[in-house]
Every structure is written in structure tokens, then in C-alpha cells.
Coordinates of N, CA and C and ligand atoms in Angstrom, one line a residue:
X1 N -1.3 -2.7 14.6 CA -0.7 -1.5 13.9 C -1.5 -0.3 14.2
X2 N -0.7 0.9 13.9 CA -1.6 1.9 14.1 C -2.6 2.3 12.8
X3 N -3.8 2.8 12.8 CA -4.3 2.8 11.5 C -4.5 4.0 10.9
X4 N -3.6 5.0 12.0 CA -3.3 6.4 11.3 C -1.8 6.0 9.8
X5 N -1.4 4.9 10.4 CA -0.1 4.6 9.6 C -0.8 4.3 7.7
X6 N -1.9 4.4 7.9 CA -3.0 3.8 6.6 C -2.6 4.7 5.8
X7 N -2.6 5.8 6.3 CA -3.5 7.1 5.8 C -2.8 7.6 4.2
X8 N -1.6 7.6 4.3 CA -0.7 7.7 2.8 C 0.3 6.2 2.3
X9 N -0.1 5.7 1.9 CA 0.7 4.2 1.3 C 1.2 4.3 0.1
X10 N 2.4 4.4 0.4 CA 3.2 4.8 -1.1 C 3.1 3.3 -1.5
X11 N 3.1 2.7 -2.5 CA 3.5 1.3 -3.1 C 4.3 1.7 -4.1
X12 N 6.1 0.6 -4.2 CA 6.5 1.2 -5.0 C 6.7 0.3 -6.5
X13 N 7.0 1.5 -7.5 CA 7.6 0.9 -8.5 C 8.4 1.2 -9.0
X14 N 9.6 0.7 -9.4 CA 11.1 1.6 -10.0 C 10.8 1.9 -11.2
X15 N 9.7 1.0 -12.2 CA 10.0 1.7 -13.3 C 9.5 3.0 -13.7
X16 N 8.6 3.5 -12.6 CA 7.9 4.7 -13.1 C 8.4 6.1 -12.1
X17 N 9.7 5.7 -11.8 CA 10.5 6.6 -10.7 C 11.2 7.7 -11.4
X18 N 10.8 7.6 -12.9 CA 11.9 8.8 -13.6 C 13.1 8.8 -13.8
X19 N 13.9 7.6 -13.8 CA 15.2 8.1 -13.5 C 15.7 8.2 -12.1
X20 N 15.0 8.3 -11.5 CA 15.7 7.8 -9.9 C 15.5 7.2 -9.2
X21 N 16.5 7.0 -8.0 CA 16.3 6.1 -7.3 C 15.5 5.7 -6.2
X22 N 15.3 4.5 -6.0 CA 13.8 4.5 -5.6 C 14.3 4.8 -3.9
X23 N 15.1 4.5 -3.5 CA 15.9 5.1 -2.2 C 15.0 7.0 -2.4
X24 N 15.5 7.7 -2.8 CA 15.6 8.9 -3.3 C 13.6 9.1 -3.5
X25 N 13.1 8.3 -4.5 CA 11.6 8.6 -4.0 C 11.1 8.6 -2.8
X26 N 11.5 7.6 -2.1 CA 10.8 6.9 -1.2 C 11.5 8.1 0.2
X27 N 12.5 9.0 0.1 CA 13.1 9.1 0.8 C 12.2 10.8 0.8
X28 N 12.3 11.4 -0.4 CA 11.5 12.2 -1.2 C 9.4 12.1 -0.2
X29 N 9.5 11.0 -0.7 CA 7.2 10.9 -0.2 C 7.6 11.2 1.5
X30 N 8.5 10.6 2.3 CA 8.6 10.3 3.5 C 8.9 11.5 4.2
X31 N 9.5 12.5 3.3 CA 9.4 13.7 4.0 C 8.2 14.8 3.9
X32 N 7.8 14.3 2.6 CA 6.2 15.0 2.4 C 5.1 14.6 3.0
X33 N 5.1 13.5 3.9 CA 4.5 13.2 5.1 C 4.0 11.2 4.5
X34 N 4.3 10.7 3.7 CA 3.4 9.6 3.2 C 3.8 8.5 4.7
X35 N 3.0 7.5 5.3 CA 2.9 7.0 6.3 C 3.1 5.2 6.4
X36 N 3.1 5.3 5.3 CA 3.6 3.5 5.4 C 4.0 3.7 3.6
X37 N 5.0 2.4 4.0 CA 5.6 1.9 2.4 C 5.8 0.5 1.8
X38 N 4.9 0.1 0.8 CA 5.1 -1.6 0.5 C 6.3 -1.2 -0.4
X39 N 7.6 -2.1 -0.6 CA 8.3 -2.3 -1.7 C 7.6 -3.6 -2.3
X40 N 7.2 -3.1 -3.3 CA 6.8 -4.2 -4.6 C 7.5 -4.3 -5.5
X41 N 8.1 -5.5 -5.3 CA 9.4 -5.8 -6.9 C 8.9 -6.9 -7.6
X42 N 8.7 -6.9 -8.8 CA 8.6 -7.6 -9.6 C 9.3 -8.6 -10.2
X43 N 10.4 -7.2 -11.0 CA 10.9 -8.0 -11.7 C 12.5 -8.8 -10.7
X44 N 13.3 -8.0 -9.6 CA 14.3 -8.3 -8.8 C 14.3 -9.6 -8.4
X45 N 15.6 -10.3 -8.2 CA 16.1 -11.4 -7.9 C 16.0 -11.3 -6.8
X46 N 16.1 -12.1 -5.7 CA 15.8 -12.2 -4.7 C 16.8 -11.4 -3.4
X47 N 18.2 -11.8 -4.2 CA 19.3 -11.3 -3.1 C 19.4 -9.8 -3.2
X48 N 18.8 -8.8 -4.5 CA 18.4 -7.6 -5.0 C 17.1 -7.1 -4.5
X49 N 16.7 -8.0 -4.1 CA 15.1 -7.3 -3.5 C 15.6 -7.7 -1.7
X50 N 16.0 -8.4 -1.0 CA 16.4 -8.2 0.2 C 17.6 -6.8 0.3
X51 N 17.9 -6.8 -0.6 CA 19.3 -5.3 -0.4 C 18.4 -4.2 -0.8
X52 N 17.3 -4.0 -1.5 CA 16.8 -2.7 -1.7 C 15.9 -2.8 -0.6
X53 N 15.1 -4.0 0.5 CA 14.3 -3.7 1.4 C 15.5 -3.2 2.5
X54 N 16.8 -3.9 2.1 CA 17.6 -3.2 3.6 C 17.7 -1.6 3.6
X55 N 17.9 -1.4 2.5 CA 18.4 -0.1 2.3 C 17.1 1.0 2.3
X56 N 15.6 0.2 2.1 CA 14.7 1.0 2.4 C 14.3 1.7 3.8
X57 N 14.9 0.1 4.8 CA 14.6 -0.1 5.9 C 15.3 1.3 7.0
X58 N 16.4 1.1 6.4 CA 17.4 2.2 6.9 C 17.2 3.8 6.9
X59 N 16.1 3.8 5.6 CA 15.8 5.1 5.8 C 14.5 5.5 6.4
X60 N 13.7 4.4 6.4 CA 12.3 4.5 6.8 C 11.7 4.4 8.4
X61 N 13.1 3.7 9.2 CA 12.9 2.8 10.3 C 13.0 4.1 11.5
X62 N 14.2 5.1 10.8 CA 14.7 6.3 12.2 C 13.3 7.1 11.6
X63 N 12.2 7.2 11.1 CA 11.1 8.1 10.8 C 10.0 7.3 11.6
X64 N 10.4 5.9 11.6 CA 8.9 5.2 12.3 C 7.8 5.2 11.0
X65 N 8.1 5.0 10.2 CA 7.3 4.5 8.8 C 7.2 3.1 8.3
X66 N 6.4 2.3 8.7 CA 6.3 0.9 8.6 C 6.7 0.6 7.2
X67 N 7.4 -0.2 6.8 CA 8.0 -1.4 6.0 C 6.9 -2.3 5.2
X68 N 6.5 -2.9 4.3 CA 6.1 -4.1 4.2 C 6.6 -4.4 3.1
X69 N 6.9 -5.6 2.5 CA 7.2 -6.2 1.5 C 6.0 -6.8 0.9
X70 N 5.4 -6.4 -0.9 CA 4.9 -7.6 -1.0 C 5.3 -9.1 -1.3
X71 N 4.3 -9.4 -1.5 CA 4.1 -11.3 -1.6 C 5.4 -12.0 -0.5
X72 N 6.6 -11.5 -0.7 CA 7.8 -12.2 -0.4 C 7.9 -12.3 1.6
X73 N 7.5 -13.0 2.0 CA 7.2 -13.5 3.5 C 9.0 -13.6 4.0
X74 N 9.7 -14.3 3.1 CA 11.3 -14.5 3.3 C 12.1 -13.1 3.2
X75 N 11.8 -12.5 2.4 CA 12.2 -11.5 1.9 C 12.1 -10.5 3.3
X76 N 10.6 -9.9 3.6 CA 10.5 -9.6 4.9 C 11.2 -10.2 6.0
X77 N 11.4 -11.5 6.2 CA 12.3 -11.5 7.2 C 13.4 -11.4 7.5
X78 N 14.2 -11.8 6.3 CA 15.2 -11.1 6.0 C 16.0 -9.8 6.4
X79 N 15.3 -8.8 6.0 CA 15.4 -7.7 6.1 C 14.7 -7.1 7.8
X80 N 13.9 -7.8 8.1 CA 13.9 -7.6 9.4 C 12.6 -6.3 9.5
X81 N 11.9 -6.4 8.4 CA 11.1 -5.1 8.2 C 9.2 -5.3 8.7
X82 N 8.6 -4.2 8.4 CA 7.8 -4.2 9.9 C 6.6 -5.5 9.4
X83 N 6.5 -5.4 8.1 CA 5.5 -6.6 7.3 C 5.2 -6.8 6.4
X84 N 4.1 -7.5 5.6 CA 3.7 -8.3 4.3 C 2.7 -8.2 3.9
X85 N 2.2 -7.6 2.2 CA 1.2 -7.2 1.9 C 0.8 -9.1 0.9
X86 N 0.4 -9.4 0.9 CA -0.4 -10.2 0.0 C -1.6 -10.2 -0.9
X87 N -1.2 -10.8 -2.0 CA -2.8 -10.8 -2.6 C -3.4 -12.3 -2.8
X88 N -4.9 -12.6 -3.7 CA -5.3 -13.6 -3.6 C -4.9 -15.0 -3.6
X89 N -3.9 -14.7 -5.0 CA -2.9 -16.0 -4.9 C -2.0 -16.1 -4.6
X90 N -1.2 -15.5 -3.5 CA -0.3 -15.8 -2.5 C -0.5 -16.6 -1.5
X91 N 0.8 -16.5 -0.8 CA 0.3 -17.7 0.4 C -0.9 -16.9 1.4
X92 N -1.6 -18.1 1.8 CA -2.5 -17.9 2.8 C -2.5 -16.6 3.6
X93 N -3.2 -15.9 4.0 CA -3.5 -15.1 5.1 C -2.8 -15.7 6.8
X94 N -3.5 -16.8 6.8 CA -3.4 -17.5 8.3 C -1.9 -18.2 8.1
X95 N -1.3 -18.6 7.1 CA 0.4 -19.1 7.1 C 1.1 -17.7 7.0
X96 N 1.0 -16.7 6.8 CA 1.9 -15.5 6.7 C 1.8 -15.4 8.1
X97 N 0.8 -15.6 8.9 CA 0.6 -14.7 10.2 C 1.6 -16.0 11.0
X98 N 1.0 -16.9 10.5 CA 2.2 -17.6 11.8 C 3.5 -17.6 11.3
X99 N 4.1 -17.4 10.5 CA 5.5 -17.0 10.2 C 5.5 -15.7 10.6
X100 N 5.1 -14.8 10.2 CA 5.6 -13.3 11.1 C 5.1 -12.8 12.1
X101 N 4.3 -14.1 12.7 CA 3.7 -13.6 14.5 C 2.7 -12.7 14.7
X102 N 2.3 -12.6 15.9 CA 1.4 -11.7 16.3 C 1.6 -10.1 16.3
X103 N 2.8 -9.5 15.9 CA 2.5 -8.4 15.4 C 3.0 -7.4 15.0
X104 N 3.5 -8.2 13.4 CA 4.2 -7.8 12.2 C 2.4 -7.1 11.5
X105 N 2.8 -6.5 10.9 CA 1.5 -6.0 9.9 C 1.5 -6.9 8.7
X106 N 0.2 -7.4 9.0 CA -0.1 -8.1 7.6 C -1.4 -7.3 6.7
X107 N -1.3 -7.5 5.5 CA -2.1 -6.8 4.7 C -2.7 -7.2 3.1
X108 N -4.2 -8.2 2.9 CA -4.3 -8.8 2.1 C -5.3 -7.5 1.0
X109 N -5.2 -7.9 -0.5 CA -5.7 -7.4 -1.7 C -6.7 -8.1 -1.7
X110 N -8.2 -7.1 -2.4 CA -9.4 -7.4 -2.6 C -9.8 -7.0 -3.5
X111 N -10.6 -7.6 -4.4 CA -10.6 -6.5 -6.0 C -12.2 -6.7 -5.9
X112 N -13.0 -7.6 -5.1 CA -14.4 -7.8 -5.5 C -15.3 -7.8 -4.1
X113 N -16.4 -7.8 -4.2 CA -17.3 -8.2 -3.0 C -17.0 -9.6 -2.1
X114 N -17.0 -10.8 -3.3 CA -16.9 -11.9 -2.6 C -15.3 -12.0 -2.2
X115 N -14.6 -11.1 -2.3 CA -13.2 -11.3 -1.4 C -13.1 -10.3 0.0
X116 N -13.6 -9.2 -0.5 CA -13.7 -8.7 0.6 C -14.6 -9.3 1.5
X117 N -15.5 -9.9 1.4 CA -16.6 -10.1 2.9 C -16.0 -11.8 3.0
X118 N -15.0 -12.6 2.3 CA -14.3 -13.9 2.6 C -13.3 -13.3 3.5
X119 N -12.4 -11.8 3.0 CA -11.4 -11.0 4.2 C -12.0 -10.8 5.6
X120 N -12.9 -10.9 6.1 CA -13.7 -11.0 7.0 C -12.6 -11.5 8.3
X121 N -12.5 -12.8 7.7 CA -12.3 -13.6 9.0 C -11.2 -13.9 8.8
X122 N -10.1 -13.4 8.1 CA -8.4 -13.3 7.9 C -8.0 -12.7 9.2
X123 N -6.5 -13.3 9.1 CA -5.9 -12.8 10.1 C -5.3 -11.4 10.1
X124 N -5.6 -10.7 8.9 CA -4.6 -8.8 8.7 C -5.3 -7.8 9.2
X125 N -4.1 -6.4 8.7 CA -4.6 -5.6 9.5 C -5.4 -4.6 8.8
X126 N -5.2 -5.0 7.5 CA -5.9 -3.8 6.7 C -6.0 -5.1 5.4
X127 N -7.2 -4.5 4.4 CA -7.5 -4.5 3.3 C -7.2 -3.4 1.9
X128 N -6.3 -4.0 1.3 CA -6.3 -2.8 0.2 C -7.7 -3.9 -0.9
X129 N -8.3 -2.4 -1.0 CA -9.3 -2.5 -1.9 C -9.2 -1.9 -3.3
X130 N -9.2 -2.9 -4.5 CA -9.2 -1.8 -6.0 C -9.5 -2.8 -6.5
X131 N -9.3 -1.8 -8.3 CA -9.2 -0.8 -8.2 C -10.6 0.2 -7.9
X132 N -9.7 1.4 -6.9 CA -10.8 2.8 -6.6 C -11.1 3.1 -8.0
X133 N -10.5 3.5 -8.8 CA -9.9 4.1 -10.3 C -9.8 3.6 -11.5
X134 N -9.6 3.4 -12.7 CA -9.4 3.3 -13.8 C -7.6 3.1 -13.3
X135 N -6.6 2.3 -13.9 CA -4.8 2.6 -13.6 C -4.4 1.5 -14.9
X136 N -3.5 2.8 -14.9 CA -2.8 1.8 -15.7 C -1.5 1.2 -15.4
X137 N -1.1 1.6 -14.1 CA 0.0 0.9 -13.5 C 0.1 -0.9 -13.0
X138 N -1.7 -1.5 -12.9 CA -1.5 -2.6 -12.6 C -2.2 -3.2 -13.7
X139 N -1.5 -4.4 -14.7 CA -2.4 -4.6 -15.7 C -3.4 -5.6 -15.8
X140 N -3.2 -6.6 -14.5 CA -4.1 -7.3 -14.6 C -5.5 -7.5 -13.3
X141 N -5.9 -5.8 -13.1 CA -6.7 -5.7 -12.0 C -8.0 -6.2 -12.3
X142 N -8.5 -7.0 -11.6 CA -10.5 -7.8 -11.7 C -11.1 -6.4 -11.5
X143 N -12.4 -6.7 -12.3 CA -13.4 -6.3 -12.0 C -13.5 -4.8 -12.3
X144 N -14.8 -3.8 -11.8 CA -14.9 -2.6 -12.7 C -14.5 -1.8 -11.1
X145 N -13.7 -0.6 -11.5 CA -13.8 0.2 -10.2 C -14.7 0.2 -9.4
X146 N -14.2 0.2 -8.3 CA -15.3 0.4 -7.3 C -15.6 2.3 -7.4
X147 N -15.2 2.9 -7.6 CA -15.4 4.9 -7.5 C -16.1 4.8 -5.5
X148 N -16.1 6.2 -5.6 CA -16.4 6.8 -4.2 C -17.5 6.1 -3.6
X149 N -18.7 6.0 -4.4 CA -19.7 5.1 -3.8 C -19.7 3.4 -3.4
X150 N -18.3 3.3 -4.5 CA -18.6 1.5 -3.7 C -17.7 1.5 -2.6
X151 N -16.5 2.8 -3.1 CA -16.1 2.6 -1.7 C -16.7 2.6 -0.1
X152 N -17.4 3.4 0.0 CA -18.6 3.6 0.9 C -19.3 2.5 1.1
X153 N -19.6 1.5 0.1 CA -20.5 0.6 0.7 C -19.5 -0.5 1.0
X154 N -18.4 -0.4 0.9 CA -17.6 -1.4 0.9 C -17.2 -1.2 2.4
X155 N -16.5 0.3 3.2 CA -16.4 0.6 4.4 C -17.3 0.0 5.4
X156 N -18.9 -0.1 4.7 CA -20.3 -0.7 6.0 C -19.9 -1.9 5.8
X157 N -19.3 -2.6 5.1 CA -19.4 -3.9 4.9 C -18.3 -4.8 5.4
X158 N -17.0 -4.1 6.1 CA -16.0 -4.5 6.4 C -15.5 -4.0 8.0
X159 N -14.6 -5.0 8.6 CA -14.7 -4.5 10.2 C -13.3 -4.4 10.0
X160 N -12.6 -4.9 8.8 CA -10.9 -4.3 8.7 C -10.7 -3.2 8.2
X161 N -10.0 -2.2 8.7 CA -10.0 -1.1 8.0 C -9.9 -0.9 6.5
X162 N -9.8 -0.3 5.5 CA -10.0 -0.4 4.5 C -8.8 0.7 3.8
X163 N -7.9 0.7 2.7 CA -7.1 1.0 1.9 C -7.4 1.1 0.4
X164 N -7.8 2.4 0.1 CA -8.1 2.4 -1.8 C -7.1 2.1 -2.3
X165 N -7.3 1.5 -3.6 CA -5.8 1.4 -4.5 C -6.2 1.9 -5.9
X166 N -5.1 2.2 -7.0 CA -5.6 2.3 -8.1 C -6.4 3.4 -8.5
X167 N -5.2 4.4 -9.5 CA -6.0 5.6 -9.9 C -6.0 6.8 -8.8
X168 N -5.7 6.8 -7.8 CA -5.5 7.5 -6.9 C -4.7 8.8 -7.1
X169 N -5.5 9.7 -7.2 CA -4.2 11.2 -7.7 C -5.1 12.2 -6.7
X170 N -4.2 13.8 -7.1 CA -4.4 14.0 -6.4 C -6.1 15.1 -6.8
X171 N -6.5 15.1 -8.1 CA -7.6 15.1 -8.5 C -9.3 14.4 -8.1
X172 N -9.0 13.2 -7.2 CA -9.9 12.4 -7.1 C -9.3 12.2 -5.0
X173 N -8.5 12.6 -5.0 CA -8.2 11.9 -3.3 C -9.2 12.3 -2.3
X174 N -9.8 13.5 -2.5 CA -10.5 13.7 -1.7 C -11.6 13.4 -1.7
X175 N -12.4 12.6 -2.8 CA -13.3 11.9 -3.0 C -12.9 10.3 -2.3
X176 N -12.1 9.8 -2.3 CA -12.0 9.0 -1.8 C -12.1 9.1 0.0
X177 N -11.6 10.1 0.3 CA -11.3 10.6 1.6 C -12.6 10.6 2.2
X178 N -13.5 10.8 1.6 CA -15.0 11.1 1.9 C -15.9 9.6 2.5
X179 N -15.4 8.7 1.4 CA -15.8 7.2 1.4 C -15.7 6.5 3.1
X180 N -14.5 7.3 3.3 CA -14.8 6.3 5.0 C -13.4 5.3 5.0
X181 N -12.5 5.2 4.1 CA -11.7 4.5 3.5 C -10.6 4.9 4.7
X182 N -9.9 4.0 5.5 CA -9.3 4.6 6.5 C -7.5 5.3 5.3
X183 N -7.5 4.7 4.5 CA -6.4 5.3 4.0 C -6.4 5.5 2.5
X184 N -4.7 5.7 1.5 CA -5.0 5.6 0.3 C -4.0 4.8 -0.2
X185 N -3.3 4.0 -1.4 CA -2.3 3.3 -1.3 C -2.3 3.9 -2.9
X186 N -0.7 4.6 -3.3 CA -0.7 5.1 -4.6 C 0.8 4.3 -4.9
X187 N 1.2 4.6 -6.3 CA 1.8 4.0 -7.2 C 2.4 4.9 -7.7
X188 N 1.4 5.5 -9.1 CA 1.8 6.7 -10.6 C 1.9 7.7 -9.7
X189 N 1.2 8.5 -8.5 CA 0.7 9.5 -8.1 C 2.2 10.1 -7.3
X190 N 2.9 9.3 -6.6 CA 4.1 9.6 -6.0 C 5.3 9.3 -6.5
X191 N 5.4 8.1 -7.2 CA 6.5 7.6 -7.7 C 6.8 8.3 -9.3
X192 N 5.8 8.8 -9.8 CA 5.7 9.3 -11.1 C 5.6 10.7 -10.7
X193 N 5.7 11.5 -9.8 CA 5.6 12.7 -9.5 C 7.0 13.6 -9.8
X194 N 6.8 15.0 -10.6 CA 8.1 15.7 -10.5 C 8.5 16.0 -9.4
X195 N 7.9 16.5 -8.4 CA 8.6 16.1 -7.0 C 7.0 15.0 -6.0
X196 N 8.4 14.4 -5.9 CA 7.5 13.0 -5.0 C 7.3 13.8 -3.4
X197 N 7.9 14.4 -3.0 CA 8.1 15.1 -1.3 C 6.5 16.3 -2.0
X198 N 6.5 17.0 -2.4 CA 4.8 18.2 -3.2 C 3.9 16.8 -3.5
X199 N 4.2 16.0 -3.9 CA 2.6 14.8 -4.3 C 2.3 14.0 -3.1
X200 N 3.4 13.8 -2.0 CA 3.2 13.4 -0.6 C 2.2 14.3 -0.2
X201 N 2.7 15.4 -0.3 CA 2.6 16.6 0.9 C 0.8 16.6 1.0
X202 N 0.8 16.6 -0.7 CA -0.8 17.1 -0.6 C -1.5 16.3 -0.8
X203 N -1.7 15.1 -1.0 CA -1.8 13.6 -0.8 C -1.9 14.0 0.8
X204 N -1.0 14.1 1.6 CA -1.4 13.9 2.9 C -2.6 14.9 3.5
X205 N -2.1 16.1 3.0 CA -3.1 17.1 3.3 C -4.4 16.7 3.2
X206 N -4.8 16.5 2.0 CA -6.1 15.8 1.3 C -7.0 15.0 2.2
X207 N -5.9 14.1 2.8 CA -6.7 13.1 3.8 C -6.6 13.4 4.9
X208 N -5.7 14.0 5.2 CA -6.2 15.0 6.8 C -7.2 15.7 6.8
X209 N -7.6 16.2 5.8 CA -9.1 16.6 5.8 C -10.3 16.1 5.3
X210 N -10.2 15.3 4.3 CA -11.3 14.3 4.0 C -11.5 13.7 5.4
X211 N -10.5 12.5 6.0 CA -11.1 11.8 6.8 C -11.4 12.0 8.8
X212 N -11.4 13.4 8.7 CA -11.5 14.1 10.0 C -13.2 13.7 10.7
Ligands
LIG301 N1 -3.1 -3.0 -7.0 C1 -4.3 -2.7 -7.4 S1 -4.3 -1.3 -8.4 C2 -2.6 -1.2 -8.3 C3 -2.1 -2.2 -7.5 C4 -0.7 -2.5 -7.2 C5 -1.8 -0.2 -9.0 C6 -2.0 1.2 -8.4 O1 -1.2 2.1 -9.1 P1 -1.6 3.6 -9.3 O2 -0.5 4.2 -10.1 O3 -1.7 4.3 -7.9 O4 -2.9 3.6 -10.0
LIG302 MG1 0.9 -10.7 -5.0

């Protein structure tokens, strides 16, 4: 993958989309520059979460904005989209890779030291690391924020590029920016925004200058 594609990671969630549709956010961050997109569904049925990856796919695919689906490996193929985010108790690292090949983007979650430096010798392309932040978007995140300084120590400590998650606004982004973190992966910050295309924009800004 490319690891400029890091740099703005919308993750989505419909409940905190305001009333709209998540087509429409997503369509919204992508013009304000955001660089990759996980669809995270929770609560959708399966044949509802392959039709909202299609329909994500269609808007995302003529911009060249990579796709990922979480956990759902089927679901991604389905839809035909660019790859799969994972976390600890999902399937394997090394089984996702041989189902979507040599080079679909894979991308596993780390909340602690001893997962990050076990992500070591995974097969992905990035590490999302949280939470950066305090959030209240995910409720059942381990462990105490990492903030700007563990992010930093976590960047020396890792040879896969690295993704903050959690708490990410646009108050704190440039602190993160600083850490060495090749990207940011938000939630509340874009999807909860009164315009999602102004919380991309400067979200992207941010990190075009933090990480120069
Ligand atoms: N994984 C770790 S924190 C988090 C996820 C999905 C939620 C991040 O949401 P927000 O709104 O950007 O804090
Ligand atoms: Mg998961």
C-alpha cells in the first residue's frame, strides 16, 4: 500500500452521522481530502453491510481512496474492495492474508505494548494504535491512552507504520502529527462533524504539516 494513503482514516459509524447518510459523509470527508476509509458495521446484517460496502466502493474507487472493511474478510470480498482491518480477536493476521493475497491491505488493532511489539511479525500493512485519547465512541478500549509521548515511543518501537485512533480531533491532531505516527484514523471528529468535507479539510491540513 501506499503509506501516504495513512495519513487521514475516516472509520465509519452511522450512528453518529447526524441524520445522514453515511454514502453522503463519506462522500463529504473524501472531498475534504480524508485518504482511506474502514466501513465499520456493527450492528448490519450481512447482505446490508455487503450493499453499503458496494455503494461505498462506487464512490470511493473513481477518487483512488482505499476501501477496507472491518473484521468481515467475506464481506471484503464480496464487494471487491481494496481490504481488511482486524482486531485482536478476529481472525488471525496470517489467515486474512492468505484469503485476500499478497496485496489487498491488511490492517491489525493494538491497544498495548505487548500487542504492538507481538504485531511485529504479522503479515499487515499498518497498525492502528489506541486509544491516542480519552473516546467515547469505542466503549470497550484496553488500557490508558497512549497521548503524544507514547505515541512516540511506540513509532521507535515499531517497523509497521503506525495509525493513532481514539479521541482524535482537530484540537489535539497536531500533536499527534508530531509523534512520528505515519497517519490518523477518526470516528466523532468527521462523521459527527457539521460539515464532514471542513473537519477532512483540516484534519488533512494538520497532517500535512505535522508530518513533513
Ligand atoms: N478503536 C479504538 S478507539 C476507536 C476505535 C474504533 C474509536 C475512535 O473514535 P473517535 O470518535 O475518533 O474517538
Ligand atoms: Mg474487530
Amino acid at each position: 500500500m501506499r503509506t501516504e494513503d495513512l495519513l487521514v482514516y475516516l472509520v465509519t459509524d452511522r450512528s453518529l452521522c447526524r441524520g445522514r447518510s453515511l454514502e453522503e459523509v463519506v462522500a463529504q470527508a473524501a472531498e475534504g481530502g480524508c485518504t482511506m476509509v474502514q466501513l465499520r458495521e456493527k450492528e448490519a446484517d450481512t447482505g446490508e453491510f455487503v450493499e453499503l460496502a458496494r455503494a461505498l466502493h462506487r464512490l470511493l474507487k473513481p477518487l483512488s481512496i482505499p476501501l477496507l472493511i472491518n473484521d468481515r474478510v467475506d464481506v471484503a470480498l464480496a464487494a471487491g474492495v481494496e481490504g481488511v482491518h482486524v482486531g485482536q480477536s478476529d481472525m488471525l493476521p496470517e489467515d486474512v492474508r492468505r484469503i485476500i493475497g499478497p496485496d489487498a491491505i491488511l490492517g491489525l488493532s493494538v491497544d498495548t505494548e505487548a500487542e504492538l511489539l507481538d504485531a511485529q511479525n504479522r503479515p499487515v500493512d499498518y497498525l492502528g494504535i489506541g486509544p491516542a485519547y480519552p473516546t467515547l465512541t469505542k466503549k470497550d478500549v484496553k488500557g490508558t491512552p497512549w497521548g503524544p509521548e507514547g505515541l512516540r515511543r511506540a513509532v521507535g518501537q515499531s517497523a509497521i507504520p503506525l495509525v493513532a485512533i481514539g479521541g482524535v480531533q482537530r484540537d489535539n491532531v497536531r500533536a499527534v502529527a508530531g509523534s512520528g505516527v505515519a497517519g490518523i484514523a477518526v470516528v466523532s471528529a468527521i462523521c459527527s462533524a457539521p460539515s464532514p468535507a471542513e473537519a477532512a479539510r483540516e484534519l488533512a491540513y494538520a497532517m500535512k504539516e505535522g508530518t513533513r
